CSV table of C-alpha atoms in Angstrom, one decimal:
chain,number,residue,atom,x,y,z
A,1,UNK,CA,23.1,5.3,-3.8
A,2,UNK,CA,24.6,7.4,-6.4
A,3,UNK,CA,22.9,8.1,-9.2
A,4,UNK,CA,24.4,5.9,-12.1
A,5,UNK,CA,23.6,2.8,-9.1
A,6,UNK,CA,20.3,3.4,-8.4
A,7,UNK,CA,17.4,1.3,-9.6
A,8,UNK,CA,15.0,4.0,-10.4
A,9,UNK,CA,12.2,1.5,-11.7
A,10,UNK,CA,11.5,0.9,-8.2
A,11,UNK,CA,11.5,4.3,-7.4
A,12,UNK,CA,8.7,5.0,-10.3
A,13,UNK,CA,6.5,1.9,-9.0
A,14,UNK,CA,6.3,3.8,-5.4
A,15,UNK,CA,5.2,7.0,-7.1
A,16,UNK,CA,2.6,4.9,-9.2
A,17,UNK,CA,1.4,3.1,-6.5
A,18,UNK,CA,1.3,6.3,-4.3
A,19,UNK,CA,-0.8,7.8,-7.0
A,20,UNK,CA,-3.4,4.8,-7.5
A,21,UNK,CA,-4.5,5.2,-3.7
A,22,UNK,CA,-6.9,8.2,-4.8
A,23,UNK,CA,-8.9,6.5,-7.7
A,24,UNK,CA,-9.4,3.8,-5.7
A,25,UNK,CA,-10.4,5.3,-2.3
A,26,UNK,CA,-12.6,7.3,-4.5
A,27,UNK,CA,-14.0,3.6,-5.6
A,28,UNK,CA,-14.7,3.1,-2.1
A,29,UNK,CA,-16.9,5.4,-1.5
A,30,UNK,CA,-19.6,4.0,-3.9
A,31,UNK,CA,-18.4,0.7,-4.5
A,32,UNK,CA,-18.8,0.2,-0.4
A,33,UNK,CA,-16.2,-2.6,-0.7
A,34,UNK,CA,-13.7,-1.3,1.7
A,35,UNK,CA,-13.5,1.6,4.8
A,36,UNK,CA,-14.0,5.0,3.5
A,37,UNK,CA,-14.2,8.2,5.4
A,38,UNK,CA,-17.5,9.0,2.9
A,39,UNK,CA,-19.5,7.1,1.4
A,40,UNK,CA,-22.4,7.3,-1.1
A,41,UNK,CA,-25.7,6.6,0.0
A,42,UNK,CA,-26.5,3.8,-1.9
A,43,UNK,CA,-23.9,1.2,-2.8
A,44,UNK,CA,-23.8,1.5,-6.5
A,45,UNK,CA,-23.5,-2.3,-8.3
A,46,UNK,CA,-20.9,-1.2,-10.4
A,47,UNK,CA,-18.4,-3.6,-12.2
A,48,UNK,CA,-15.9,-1.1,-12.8
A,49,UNK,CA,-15.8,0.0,-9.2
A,50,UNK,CA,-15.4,-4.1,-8.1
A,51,UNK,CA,-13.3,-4.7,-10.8
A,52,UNK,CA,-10.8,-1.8,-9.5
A,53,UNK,CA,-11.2,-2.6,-5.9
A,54,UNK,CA,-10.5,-6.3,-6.2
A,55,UNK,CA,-7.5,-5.7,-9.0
A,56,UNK,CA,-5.9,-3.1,-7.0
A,57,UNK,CA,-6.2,-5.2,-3.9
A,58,UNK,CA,-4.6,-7.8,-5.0
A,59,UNK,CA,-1.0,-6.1,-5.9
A,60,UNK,CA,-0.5,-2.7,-4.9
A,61,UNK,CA,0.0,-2.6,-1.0
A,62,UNK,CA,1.8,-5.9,-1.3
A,63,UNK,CA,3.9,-4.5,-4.2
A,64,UNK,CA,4.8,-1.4,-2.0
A,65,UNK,CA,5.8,-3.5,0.5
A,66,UNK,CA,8.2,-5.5,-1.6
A,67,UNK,CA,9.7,-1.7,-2.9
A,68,UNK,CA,10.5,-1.0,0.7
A,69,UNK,CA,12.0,-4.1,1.3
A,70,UNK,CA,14.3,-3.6,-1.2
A,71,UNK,CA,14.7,0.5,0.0
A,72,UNK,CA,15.9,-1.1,3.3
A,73,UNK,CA,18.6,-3.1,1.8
A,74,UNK,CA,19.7,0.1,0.1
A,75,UNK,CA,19.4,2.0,3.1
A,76,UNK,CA,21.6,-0.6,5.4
A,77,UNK,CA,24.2,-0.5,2.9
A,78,UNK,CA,24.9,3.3,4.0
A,79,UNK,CA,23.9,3.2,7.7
A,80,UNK,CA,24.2,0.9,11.1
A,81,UNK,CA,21.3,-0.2,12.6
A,82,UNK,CA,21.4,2.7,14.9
A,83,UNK,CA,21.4,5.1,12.2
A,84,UNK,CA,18.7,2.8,10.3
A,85,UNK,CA,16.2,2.9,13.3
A,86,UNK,CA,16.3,6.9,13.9
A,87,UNK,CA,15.8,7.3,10.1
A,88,UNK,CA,13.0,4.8,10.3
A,89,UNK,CA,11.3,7.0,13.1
A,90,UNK,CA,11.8,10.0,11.7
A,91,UNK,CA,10.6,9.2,8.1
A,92,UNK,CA,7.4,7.0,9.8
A,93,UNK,CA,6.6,7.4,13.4
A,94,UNK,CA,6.9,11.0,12.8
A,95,UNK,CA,4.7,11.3,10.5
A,96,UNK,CA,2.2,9.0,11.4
A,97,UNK,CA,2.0,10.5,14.9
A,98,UNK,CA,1.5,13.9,13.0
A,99,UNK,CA,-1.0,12.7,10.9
A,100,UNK,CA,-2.8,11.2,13.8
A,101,UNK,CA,-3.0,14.4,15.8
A,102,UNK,CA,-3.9,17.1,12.3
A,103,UNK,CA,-5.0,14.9,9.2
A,104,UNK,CA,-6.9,12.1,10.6
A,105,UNK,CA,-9.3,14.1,13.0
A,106,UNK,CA,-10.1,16.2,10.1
A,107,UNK,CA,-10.7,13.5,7.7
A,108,UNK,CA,-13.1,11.8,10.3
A,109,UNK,CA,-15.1,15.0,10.8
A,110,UNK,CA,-16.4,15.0,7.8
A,111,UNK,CA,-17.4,11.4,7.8
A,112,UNK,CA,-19.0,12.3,11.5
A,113,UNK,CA,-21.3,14.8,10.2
A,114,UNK,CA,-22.2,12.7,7.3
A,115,UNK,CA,-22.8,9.5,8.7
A,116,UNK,CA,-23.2,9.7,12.6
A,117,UNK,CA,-24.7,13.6,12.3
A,118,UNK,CA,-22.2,15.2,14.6
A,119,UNK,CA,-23.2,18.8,15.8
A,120,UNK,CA,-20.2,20.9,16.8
A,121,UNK,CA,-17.0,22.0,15.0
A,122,UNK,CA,-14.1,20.6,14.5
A,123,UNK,CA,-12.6,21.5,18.0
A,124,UNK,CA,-15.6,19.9,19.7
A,125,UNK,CA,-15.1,16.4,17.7
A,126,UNK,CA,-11.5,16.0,18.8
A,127,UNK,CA,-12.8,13.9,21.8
A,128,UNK,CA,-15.3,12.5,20.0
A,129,UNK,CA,-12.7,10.8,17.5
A,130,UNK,CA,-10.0,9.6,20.1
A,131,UNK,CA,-13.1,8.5,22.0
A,132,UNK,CA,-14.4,6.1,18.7
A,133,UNK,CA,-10.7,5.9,17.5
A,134,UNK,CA,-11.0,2.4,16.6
A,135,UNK,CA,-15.1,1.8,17.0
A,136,UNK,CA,-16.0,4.3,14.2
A,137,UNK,CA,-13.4,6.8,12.7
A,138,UNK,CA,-11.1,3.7,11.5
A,139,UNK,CA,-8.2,4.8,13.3
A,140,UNK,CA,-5.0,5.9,11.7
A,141,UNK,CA,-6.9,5.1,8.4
A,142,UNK,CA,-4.9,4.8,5.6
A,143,UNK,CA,-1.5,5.2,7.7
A,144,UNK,CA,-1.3,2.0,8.4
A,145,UNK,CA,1.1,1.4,6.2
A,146,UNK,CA,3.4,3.3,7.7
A,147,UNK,CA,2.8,1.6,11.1
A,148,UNK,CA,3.5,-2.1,9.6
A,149,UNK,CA,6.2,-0.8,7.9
A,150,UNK,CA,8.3,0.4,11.1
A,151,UNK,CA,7.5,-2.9,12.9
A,152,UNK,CA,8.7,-4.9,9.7
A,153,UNK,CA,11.7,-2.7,9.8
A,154,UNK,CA,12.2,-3.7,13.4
A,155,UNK,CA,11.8,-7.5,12.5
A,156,UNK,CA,14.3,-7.2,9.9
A,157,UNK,CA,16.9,-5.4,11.9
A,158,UNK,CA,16.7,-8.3,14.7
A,159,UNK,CA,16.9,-11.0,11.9
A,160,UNK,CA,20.5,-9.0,11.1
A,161,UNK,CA,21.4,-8.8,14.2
A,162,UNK,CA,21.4,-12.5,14.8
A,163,UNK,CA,22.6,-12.8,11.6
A,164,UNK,CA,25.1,-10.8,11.2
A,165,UNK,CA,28.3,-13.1,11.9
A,166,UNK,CA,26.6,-16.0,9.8
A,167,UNK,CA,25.7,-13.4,6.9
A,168,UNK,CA,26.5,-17.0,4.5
A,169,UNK,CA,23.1,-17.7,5.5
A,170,UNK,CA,21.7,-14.8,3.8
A,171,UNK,CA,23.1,-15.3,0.8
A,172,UNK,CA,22.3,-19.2,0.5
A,173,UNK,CA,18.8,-17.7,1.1
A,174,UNK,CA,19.4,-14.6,-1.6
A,175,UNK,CA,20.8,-17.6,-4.2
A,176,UNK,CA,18.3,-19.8,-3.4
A,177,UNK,CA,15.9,-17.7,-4.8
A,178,UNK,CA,17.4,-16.4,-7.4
A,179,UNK,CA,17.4,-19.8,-8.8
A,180,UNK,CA,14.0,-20.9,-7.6
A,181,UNK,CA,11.7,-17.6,-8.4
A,182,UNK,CA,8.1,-19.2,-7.7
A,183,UNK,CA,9.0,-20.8,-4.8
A,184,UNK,CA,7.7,-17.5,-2.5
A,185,UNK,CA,4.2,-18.4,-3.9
A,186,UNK,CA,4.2,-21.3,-2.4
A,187,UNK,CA,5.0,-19.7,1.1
A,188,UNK,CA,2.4,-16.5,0.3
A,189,UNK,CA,-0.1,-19.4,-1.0
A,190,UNK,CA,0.5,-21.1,2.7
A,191,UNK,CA,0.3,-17.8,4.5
A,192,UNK,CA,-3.4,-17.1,2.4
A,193,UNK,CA,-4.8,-20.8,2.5
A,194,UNK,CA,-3.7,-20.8,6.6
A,195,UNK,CA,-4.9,-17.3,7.8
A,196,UNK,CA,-7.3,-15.5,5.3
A,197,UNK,CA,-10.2,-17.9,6.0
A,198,UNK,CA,-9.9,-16.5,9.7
A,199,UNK,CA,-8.7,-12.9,9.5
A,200,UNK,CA,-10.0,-11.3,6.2
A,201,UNK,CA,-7.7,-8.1,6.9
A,202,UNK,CA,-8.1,-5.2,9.2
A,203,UNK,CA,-5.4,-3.2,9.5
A,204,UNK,CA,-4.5,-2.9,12.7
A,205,UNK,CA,-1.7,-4.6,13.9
A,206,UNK,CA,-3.1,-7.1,16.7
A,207,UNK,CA,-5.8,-8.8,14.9
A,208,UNK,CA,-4.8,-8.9,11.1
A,209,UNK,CA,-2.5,-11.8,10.9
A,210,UNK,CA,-3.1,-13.0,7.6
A,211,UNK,CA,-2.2,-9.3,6.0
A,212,UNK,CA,0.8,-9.1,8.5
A,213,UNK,CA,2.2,-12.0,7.6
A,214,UNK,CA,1.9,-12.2,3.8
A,215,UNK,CA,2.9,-8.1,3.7
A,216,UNK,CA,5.9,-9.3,6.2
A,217,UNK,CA,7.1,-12.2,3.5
A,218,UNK,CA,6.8,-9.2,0.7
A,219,UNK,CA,9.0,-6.9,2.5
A,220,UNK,CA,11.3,-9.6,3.2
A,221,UNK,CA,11.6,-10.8,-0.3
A,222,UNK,CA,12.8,-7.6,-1.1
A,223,UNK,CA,15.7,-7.6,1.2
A,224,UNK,CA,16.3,-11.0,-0.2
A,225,UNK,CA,15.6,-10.5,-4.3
A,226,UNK,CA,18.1,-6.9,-3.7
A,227,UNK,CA,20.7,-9.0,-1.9
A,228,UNK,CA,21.5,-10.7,-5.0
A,229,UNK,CA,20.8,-8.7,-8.3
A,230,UNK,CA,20.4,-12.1,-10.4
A,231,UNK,CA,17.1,-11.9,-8.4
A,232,UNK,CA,16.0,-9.3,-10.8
A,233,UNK,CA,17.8,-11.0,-13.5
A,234,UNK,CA,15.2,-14.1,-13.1
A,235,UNK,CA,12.1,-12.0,-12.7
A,236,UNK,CA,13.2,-10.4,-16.0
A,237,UNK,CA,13.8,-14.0,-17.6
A,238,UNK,CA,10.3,-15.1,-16.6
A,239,UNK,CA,8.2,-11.6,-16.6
A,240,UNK,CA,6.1,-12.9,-19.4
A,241,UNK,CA,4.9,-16.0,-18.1
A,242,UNK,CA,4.2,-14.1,-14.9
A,243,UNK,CA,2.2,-11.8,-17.6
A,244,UNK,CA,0.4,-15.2,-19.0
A,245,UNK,CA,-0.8,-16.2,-15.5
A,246,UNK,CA,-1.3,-13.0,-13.5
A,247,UNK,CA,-4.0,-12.5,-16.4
A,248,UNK,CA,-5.7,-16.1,-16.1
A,249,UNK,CA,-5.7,-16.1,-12.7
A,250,UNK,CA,-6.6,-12.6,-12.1
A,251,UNK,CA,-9.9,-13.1,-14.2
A,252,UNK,CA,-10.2,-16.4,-12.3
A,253,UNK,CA,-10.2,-14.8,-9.3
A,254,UNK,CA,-12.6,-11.4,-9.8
A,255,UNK,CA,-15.1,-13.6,-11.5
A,256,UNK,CA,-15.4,-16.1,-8.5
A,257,UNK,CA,-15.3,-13.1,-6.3
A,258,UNK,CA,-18.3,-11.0,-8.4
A,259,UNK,CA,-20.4,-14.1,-8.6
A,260,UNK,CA,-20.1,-14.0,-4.6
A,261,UNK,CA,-21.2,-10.7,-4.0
A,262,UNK,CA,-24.2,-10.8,-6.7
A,263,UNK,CA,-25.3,-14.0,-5.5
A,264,UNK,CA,-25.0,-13.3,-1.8
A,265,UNK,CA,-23.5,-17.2,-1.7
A,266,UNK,CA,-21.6,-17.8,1.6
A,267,UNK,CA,-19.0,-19.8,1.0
A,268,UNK,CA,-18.0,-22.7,3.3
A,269,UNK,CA,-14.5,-23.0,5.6
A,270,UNK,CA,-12.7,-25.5,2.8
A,271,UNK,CA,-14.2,-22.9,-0.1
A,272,UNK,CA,-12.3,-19.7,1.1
A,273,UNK,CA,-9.8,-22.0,1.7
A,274,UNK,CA,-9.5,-22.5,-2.5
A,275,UNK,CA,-10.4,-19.1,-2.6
A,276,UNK,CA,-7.4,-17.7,-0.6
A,277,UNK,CA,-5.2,-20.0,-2.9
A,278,UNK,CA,-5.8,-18.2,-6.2
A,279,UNK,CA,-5.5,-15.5,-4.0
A,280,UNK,CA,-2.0,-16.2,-3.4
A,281,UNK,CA,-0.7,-17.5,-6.4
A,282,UNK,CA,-2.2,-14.4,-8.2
A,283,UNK,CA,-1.0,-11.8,-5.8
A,284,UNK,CA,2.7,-12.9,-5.8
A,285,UNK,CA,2.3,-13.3,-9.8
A,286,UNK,CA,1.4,-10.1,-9.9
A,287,UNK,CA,3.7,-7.9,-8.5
A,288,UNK,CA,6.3,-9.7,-10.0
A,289,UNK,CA,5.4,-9.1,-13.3
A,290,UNK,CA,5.0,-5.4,-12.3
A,291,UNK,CA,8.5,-5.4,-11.2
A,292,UNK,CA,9.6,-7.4,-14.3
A,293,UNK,CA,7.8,-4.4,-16.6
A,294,UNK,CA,8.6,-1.8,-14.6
A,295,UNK,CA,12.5,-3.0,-14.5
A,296,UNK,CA,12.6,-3.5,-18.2
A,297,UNK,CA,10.5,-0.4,-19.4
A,298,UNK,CA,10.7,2.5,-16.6
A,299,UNK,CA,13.8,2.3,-15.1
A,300,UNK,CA,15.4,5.8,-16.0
A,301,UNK,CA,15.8,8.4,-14.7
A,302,UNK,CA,13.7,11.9,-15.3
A,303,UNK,CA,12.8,15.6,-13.7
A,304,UNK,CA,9.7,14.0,-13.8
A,305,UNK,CA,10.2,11.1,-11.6
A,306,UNK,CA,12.3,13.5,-9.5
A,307,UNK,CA,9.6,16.4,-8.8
A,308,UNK,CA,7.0,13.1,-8.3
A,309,UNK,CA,9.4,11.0,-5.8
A,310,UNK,CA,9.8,14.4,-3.9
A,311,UNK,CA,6.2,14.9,-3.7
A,312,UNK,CA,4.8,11.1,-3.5
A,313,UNK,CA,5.0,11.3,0.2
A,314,UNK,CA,3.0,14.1,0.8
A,315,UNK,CA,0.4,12.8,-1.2
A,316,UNK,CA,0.1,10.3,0.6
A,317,UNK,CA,-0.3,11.7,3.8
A,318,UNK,CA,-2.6,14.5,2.5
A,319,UNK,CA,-4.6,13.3,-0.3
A,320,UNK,CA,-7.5,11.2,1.8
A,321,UNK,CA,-8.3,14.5,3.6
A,322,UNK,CA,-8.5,16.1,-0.1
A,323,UNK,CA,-10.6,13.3,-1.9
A,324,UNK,CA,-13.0,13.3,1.4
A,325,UNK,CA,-13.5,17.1,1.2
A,326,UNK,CA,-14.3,17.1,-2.3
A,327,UNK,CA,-15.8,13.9,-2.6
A,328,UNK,CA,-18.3,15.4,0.5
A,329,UNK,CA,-19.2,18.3,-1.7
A,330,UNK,CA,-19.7,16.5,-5.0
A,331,UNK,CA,-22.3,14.3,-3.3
A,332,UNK,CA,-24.3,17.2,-2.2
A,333,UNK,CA,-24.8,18.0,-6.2
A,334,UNK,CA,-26.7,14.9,-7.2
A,335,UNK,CA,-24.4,14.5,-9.9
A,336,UNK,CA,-24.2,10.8,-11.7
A,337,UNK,CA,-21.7,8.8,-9.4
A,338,UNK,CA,-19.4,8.3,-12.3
A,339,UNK,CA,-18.7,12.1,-12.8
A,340,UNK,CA,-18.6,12.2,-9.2
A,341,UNK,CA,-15.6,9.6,-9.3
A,342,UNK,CA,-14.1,10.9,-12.2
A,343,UNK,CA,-14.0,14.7,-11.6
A,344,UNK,CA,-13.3,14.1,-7.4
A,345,UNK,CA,-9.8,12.0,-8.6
A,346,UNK,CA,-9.1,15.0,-10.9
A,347,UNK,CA,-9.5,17.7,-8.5
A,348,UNK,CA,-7.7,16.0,-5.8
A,349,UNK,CA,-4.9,15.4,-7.9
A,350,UNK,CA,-4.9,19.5,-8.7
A,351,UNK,CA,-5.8,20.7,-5.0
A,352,UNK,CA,-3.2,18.6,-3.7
A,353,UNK,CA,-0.2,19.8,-6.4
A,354,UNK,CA,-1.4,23.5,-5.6
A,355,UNK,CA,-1.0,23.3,-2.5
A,356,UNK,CA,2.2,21.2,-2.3
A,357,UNK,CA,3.5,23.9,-4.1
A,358,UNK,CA,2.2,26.7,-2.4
A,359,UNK,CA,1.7,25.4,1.4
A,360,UNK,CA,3.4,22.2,1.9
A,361,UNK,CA,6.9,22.8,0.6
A,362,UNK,CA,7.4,26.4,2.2
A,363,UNK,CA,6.3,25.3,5.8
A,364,UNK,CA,9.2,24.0,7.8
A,365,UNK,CA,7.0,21.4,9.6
A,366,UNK,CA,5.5,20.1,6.7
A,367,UNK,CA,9.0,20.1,4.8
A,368,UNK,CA,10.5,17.7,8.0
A,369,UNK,CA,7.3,15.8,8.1
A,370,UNK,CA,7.1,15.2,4.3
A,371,UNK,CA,10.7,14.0,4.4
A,372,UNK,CA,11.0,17.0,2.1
A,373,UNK,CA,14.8,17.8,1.1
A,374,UNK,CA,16.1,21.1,0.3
């Protein structure tokens, strides 16, 4: 896209998003609501730490994965599908096969020593972690994104393919919702009410069919909602009321949720069920009203957002292995868990800037792997 074209509000909501993982891994690590490489000894009862968790859970991932939807549209404007798929492995199965050999072993040392009291340096736990891959070190952790996102990027270019003499089809569908924004929520409401009950979400591909199917519909959508920019158009009309009742139902939905956990209730079948459908219509709520703000408020360019975009991917590789290290030493201090959280987000944030500047970008490897451009 050249530069007076490009729609650099979505390109600010990926570097925001990018940038929210740390706080809320760091979250983790106390909170206990979630897999963490570390984690605290004692799960601290905070409401901050649930609030954060549950709020960030509901959006952000889903959100991302409505940004690279419409990144894909963008991107098979300029190539063929040939040219789509080797850009798609080399800017994600690269780099997840890369971070699987030299950032997740790392990252899963620490957690070995910590919780499972492994003896032996980091050579020695190699077998060790491909050995409990899955079992214990939580596989390719937080890459899993990147992992969805190549098979959703494979989905969508088979969709095109058999679509591609009958594209009338996919602008009906583009229209379509264009004119009829909340219909989605019904289908992510489905999705929820059908498969959440039954697959509460781990992240691995075979066994996680309510997140792969309601992060699929998300990445979709954004092919769809950039097909057709009176897509955006609508989202801007209704942004507010997406606003009104992302806020109602988003309270709704962490109060039920907190009353859960400090009750220990376990809900029945048909309960989760209701459950999953605030879950749904909140979720889609949500990141629409983030793209409405974001579109109306952010979408300008900057050297800001252009140092961040160049770094945001980097960050994301490389900053679990950073907040684990630090987080791992902060604990040993006996610090109060809030300073803990607070000054462990900070100094990742620093570590990882110093040494994007100093390592990162200057290491030819790292340059390719980071999708770093000269």
């Amino acid at each position: 896209m050249e530069h007076k074209n490009r729609e650099y509000y979505l390109d600010w909501l990926r570097v925001i998003v990018v940038a929210l993982l740390i706080p809320h891994h760091a979250a983790i690590t106390f909170s206990h609501l979630g897999d963490a490489y570390i984690y605290s000894d004692h799960q601290i009862p905070s409401l901050y730490y649930f609030i954060q968790s549950k709020f960030l859970n509901l959006w952000f991932m889903r959100l991302l994965f409505l940004v690279s939807g419409f990144s894909s549209f963008y991107a098979l404007k300029k190539r063929n599908f040939r040219e789509y798929l080797l850009e798609r492995v080399k800017r994600l199965m690269v780099p997840l096969c890369f971070a699987i050999a030299f950032i997740c072993p790392p990252t899963a040392y620490l957690m070995a020593i910590k919780t499972y009291h492994f003896e032996g340096n980091i050579i020695d736990f190699y077998p060790e972690f491909f050995e409990g891959f899955v079992n214990r070190y939580l596989g390719w952790g937080h890459l899993w994104f990147l992992a969805y996102l190549f098979v959703f990027s494979l989905i969508l270019m088979v969709l095109l393919k058999i679509l591609q003499n009958k594209i009338a089809y996919i602008e009906k569908a583009s229209r379509f919702l264009s004119e009829h924004i909340f219909f989605p929520m019904i289908v992510i409401i489905f999705l929820e009410v059908l498969l959440r009950p039954f697959f509460p979400g781990l992240q691995n591909l075979y066994s996680d069919w309510a997140n792969f199917a309601v992060y699929l519909t998300f990445f979709l959508l954004g092919y769809l909602f950039a097909f057709r920019k009176t897509s955006t158009e609508t989202i801007l009309k209704y942004t507010r009321l997406f606003g009104i009742l992302s806020l109602t139902l988003t309270i709704v939905f962490i109060y039920l949720n907190h009353r859960i956990i400090i009750s220990e209730y376990h809900f029945a079948k048909y309960e989760k069920m209701l459950l999953a459908l605030l879950q749904g219509s909140d979720e889609y709520v949500l990141v629409l009203f983030f793209i409405g703000m974001a579109k109306r408020y952010i979408n300008k360019r900057s050297p800001l957002l252009l140092y961040l975009s160049r770094t945001s991917f980097a960050l994301y590789l490389f900053h679990y292995l950073i907040l684990s290290t630090v987080i791992y030493g902060l604990l040993k201090t006996g610090l109060h868990h809030y300073v803990i959280f607070v000054i462990s987000v900070l100094l990742t944030y620093a570590i990882f800037f110093i040494l994007f500047e100093l390592v990162i970008k200057r290491i030819e490897i790292l340059r390719y792997v980071c999708g770093i451009k000269s």
